[in-house]
Coordinates of C-alpha atoms in Angstrom, one line a residue:
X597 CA -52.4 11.5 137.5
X598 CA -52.4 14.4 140.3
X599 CA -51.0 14.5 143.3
X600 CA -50.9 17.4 146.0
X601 CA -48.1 17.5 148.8
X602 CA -47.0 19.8 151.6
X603 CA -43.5 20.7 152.1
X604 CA -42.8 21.8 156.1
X605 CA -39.2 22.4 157.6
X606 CA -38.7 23.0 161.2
X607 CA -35.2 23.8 163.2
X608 CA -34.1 24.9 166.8
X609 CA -30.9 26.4 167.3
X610 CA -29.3 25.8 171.0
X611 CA -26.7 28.0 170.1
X612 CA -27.9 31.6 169.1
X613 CA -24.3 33.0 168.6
X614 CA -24.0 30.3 166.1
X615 CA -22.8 31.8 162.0
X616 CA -25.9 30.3 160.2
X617 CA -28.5 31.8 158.0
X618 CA -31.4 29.8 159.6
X619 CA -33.6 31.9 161.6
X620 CA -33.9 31.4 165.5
X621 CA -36.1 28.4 165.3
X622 CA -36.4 27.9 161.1
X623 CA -40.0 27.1 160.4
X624 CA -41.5 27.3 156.9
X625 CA -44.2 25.7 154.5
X626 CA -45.0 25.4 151.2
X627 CA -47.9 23.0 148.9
X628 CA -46.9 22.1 146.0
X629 CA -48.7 19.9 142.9
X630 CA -47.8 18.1 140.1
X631 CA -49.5 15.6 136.9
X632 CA -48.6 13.5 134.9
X633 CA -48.9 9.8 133.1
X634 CA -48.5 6.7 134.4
X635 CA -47.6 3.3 132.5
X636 CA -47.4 0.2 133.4
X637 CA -48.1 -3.9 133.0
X638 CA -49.9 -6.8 134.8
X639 CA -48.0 -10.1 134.8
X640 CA -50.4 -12.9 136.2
X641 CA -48.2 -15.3 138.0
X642 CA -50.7 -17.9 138.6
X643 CA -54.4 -17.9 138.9
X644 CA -54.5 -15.6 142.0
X645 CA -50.9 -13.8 141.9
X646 CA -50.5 -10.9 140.2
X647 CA -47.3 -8.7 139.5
X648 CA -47.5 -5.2 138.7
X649 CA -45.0 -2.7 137.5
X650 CA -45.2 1.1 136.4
X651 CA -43.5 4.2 135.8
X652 CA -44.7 7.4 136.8
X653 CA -43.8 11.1 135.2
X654 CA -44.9 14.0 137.0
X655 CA -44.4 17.8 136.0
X656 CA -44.5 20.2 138.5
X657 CA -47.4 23.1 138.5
X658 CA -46.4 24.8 141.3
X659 CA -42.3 25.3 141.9
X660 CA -42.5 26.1 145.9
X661 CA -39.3 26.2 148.0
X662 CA -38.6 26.8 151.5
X663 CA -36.1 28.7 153.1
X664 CA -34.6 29.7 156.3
X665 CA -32.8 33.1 157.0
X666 CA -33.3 33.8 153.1
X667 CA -31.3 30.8 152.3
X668 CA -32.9 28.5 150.4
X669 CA -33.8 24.9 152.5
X670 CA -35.1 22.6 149.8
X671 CA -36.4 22.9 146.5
X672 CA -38.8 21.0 144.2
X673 CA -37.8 19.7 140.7
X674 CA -39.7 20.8 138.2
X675 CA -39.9 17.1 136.7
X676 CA -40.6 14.3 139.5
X677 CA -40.7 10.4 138.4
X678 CA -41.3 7.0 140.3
X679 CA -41.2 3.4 139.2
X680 CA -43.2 0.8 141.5
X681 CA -43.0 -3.2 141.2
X682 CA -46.2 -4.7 143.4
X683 CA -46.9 -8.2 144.0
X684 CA -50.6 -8.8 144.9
X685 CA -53.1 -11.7 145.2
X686 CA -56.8 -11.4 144.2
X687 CA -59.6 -13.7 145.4
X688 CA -62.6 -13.9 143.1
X689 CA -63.2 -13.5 139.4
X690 CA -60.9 -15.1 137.4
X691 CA -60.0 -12.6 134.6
X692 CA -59.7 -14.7 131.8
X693 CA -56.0 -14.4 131.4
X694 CA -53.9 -17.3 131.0
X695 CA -51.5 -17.4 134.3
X696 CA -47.7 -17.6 133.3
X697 CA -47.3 -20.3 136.2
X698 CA -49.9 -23.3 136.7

């Protein structure tokens, strides 16, 4: 897997007397991209239900960061996961599979 993202922070400060380190406004941007594997199972629930689950593990290529002032905002991990549990229905070809439920 690949995916491609763009981090953006944006800030207004009423109050320019204010002690921060943001700048007056904050604004910054940075892409970042990661890959990885994904795993996962199909559970066939009855002839057209389907569940799916996975697990994601993504590595960081790119370790962006934004900042505000010189003070760091947000920064990426260097190792991103997700897990995901989907419940769809399918018309059509029957797969073959034996359905769990009847």
């Amino acid at each position: 897997m690949y995916a491609s993202a763009r981090l953006e922070a944006q800030g207004y400060r009423a109050d320019r007397e204010a002690t921060s380190t943001l700048t007056y406004p904050a604004d910054n941007e940075s892409w970042f991209s990661t890959a990885g594997v994904r795993a996962g199972y199909e559970l066939r629930l009855t002839t057209s239900i389907y569940m799916r689950a996975y697990l994601d593990v993504l590595k960081t290529i790119s370790q962006p960061s934004l900042h505000g002032g010189g003070a760091p905002l947000w920064q990426v991990s260097p190792l991103v996961g997700s897990v995901g549990l989907h419940l769809f229905y399918t018309l059509g070809h029957d797969h073959g599979r034996k359905p769990l439920f009847d």
